[in-house]
Amino acid sequence: MRSEEEVSRAIDTYADLVRRLCLVRLKNREDTEDIFQTVFLKYLQHTKPFESAEHEKAWFIQVTLNACRDLLRFWARRPTVPLEELTAQAVPESEDRGVLEAVLSLPQKYRDTVYLHYYEGYSAPEIGALLGRNTNTVYTLLNRARAMLREKLGGDEDG
């Protein structure tokens, strides 16, 4: 079991990441808080050391996505929070809310890939490892998502 200091550091470091991933995935504040607690409880019980800070961050992303997937599978829930409220919670004030709304309207497989790439800064090979997908599949998903976003947002073909 991890010490209280380790858990506090992890919460300070990864709380926003875990909440944002949950909100994007679940679109529900209450379920997000449940998953948040589950993820950090698993961290408390996780005894193996991490190879690096990136390894630890990847662990948090994977555990969060798996917990969200399990919850959605178990309850087969539908979104219950208005998109406007979700957008206000998930995006820092400086970011364009219209872009996030467009991202959130994408099908799940594109939404996760776009979020991890553009909001968390992961490369296609890293996303592939996190989501259990082939790197070329990730590139394809990103290209298709960009095309969908261009159509939704009215962007040009060069951007």
Short mmCIF file of C-alpha atoms in Angstrom, two decimals:
data_model
loop_
_atom_site.label_atom_id
_atom_site.label_comp_id
_atom_site.label_asym_id
_atom_site.label_seq_id
_atom_site.Cartn_x
_atom_site.Cartn_y
_atom_site.Cartn_z
CA MET A 1 0.00 0.00 0.00
CA ARG A 2 1.13 3.50 -0.75
CA SER A 3 1.74 6.16 1.84
CA GLU A 4 -0.59 9.06 2.45
CA GLU A 5 2.04 11.42 0.99
CA GLU A 6 2.24 9.39 -2.23
CA VAL A 7 -1.52 9.38 -2.63
CA SER A 8 -1.76 13.13 -1.91
CA ARG A 9 0.94 13.81 -4.52
CA ALA A 10 -0.86 11.64 -7.05
CA ILE A 11 -4.17 13.40 -6.41
CA ASP A 12 -2.51 16.80 -6.79
CA THR A 13 -0.87 15.66 -10.02
CA TYR A 14 -3.59 13.58 -11.69
CA ALA A 15 -6.95 14.69 -10.28
CA ASP A 16 -7.73 17.04 -13.20
CA LEU A 17 -6.69 14.45 -15.77
CA VAL A 18 -8.86 11.74 -14.23
CA ARG A 19 -11.88 14.04 -13.90
CA ARG A 20 -11.58 15.35 -17.48
CA LEU A 21 -11.27 11.84 -18.91
CA CYS A 22 -14.32 10.75 -16.92
CA LEU A 23 -16.38 13.77 -17.93
CA VAL A 24 -15.53 13.29 -21.60
CA ARG A 25 -16.38 9.61 -21.36
CA LEU A 26 -19.34 9.58 -18.94
CA LYS A 27 -20.88 13.06 -19.32
CA ASN A 28 -22.09 12.77 -15.75
CA ARG A 29 -20.65 14.49 -12.67
CA GLU A 30 -21.81 11.90 -10.14
CA ASP A 31 -20.37 8.96 -12.05
CA THR A 32 -17.18 10.95 -12.56
CA GLU A 33 -16.77 11.32 -8.81
CA ASP A 34 -17.40 7.59 -8.32
CA ILE A 35 -14.76 6.67 -10.89
CA PHE A 36 -12.39 9.26 -9.43
CA GLN A 37 -12.58 7.53 -6.05
CA THR A 38 -12.22 4.10 -7.65
CA VAL A 39 -9.09 5.13 -9.58
CA PHE A 40 -7.34 6.59 -6.56
CA LEU A 41 -8.34 3.63 -4.40
CA LYS A 42 -6.71 1.37 -7.00
CA TYR A 43 -3.65 3.61 -6.90
CA LEU A 44 -3.53 3.29 -3.12
CA GLN A 45 -3.60 -0.51 -3.45
CA HIS A 46 -1.16 -0.63 -6.40
CA THR A 47 2.15 -1.87 -5.02
CA LYS A 48 4.37 -2.14 -8.09
CA PRO A 49 6.71 0.80 -8.64
CA PHE A 50 6.32 2.87 -11.81
CA GLU A 51 9.23 3.10 -14.23
CA SER A 52 8.78 6.86 -14.74
CA ALA A 53 6.33 9.73 -14.38
CA GLU A 54 5.06 8.97 -17.91
CA HIS A 55 4.47 5.34 -16.95
CA GLU A 56 2.49 6.48 -13.90
CA LYS A 57 0.44 8.93 -16.00
CA ALA A 58 -0.28 6.22 -18.57
CA TRP A 59 -1.38 3.93 -15.73
CA PHE A 60 -3.86 6.57 -14.53
CA ILE A 61 -5.25 7.06 -18.05
CA GLN A 62 -5.64 3.33 -18.65
CA VAL A 63 -7.23 2.63 -15.26
CA THR A 64 -9.60 5.60 -15.68
CA LEU A 65 -10.69 4.58 -19.18
CA ASN A 66 -11.17 0.96 -18.08
CA ALA A 67 -13.23 2.01 -15.05
CA CYS A 68 -15.39 4.25 -17.24
CA ARG A 69 -15.85 1.47 -19.78
CA ASP A 70 -16.82 -0.96 -17.02
CA LEU A 71 -19.36 1.46 -15.58
CA LEU A 72 -20.90 2.17 -18.98
CA ARG A 73 -21.06 -1.52 -19.77
CA PHE A 74 -22.64 -2.35 -16.42
CA TRP A 75 -25.30 0.35 -16.40
CA ALA A 76 -25.67 1.01 -20.13
CA ARG A 77 -26.24 4.63 -19.15
CA ARG A 78 -27.13 7.55 -21.33
CA PRO A 79 -25.68 11.02 -20.84
CA THR A 80 -27.58 12.99 -18.20
CA VAL A 81 -25.68 16.29 -18.06
CA PRO A 82 -26.44 19.03 -20.58
CA LEU A 83 -23.53 19.54 -22.97
CA GLU A 84 -23.22 23.18 -21.90
CA GLU A 85 -22.62 22.16 -18.27
CA LEU A 86 -20.11 19.49 -19.29
CA THR A 87 -18.24 21.96 -21.47
CA ALA A 88 -18.04 24.44 -18.60
CA GLN A 89 -16.56 21.73 -16.33
CA ALA A 90 -14.14 20.05 -18.75
CA VAL A 91 -12.44 22.99 -20.45
CA PRO A 92 -10.27 25.65 -18.88
CA GLU A 93 -11.60 29.16 -19.49
CA SER A 94 -8.96 29.99 -22.11
CA GLU A 95 -9.91 27.21 -24.51
CA ASP A 96 -12.53 27.47 -27.23
CA ARG A 97 -15.71 25.79 -26.01
CA GLY A 98 -17.04 25.37 -29.56
CA VAL A 99 -14.14 23.07 -30.40
CA LEU A 100 -14.73 20.93 -27.31
CA GLU A 101 -18.44 20.71 -28.13
CA ALA A 102 -17.52 19.49 -31.60
CA VAL A 103 -15.07 16.96 -30.14
CA LEU A 104 -17.69 15.73 -27.66
CA SER A 105 -20.16 15.21 -30.51
CA LEU A 106 -17.78 12.76 -32.23
CA PRO A 107 -18.36 9.01 -31.90
CA GLN A 108 -16.57 7.52 -28.86
CA LYS A 109 -13.64 5.94 -30.72
CA TYR A 110 -12.75 9.30 -32.29
CA ARG A 111 -13.45 11.31 -29.13
CA ASP A 112 -10.98 9.32 -26.99
CA THR A 113 -8.27 9.48 -29.63
CA VAL A 114 -8.68 13.22 -30.24
CA TYR A 115 -8.80 13.98 -26.53
CA LEU A 116 -5.63 12.04 -25.76
CA HIS A 117 -3.77 13.54 -28.73
CA TYR A 118 -4.78 17.19 -28.57
CA TYR A 119 -5.68 17.73 -24.93
CA GLU A 120 -3.17 15.42 -23.22
CA GLY A 121 -0.39 15.59 -25.82
CA TYR A 122 0.08 11.88 -26.53
CA SER A 123 1.54 10.67 -29.83
CA ALA A 124 -0.24 8.13 -32.02
CA PRO A 125 2.01 5.23 -30.90
CA GLU A 126 1.39 6.16 -27.25
CA ILE A 127 -2.37 6.36 -27.82
CA GLY A 128 -2.25 3.00 -29.57
CA ALA A 129 -0.55 1.47 -26.54
CA LEU A 130 -3.01 3.09 -24.12
CA LEU A 131 -6.12 2.07 -26.05
CA GLY A 132 -4.87 -1.26 -27.36
CA ARG A 133 -5.03 -0.18 -30.99
CA ASN A 134 -2.60 -0.39 -33.88
CA THR A 135 -0.66 2.86 -34.43
CA ASN A 136 -1.91 3.09 -38.02
CA THR A 137 -5.48 2.75 -36.75
CA VAL A 138 -4.87 5.71 -34.43
CA TYR A 139 -3.58 7.78 -37.36
CA THR A 140 -6.67 6.83 -39.36
CA LEU A 141 -8.98 7.74 -36.46
CA LEU A 142 -7.23 11.10 -36.06
CA ASN A 143 -7.51 11.87 -39.77
CA ARG A 144 -11.19 10.94 -39.89
CA ALA A 145 -11.88 12.92 -36.71
CA ARG A 146 -10.13 15.98 -38.18
CA ALA A 147 -12.29 15.71 -41.28
CA MET A 148 -15.45 15.45 -39.16
CA LEU A 149 -14.36 18.41 -37.04
CA ARG A 150 -13.55 20.48 -40.15
CA GLU A 151 -17.05 19.77 -41.42
CA LYS A 152 -18.66 20.64 -38.07
CA LEU A 153 -16.55 23.74 -37.46
CA GLY A 154 -16.36 24.95 -41.07
CA GLY A 155 -12.55 24.86 -41.28
CA ASP A 156 -10.55 24.87 -44.51
CA GLU A 157 -8.85 21.86 -46.02
CA ASP A 158 -5.33 23.22 -45.37
CA GLY A 159 -5.68 23.62 -41.57
#
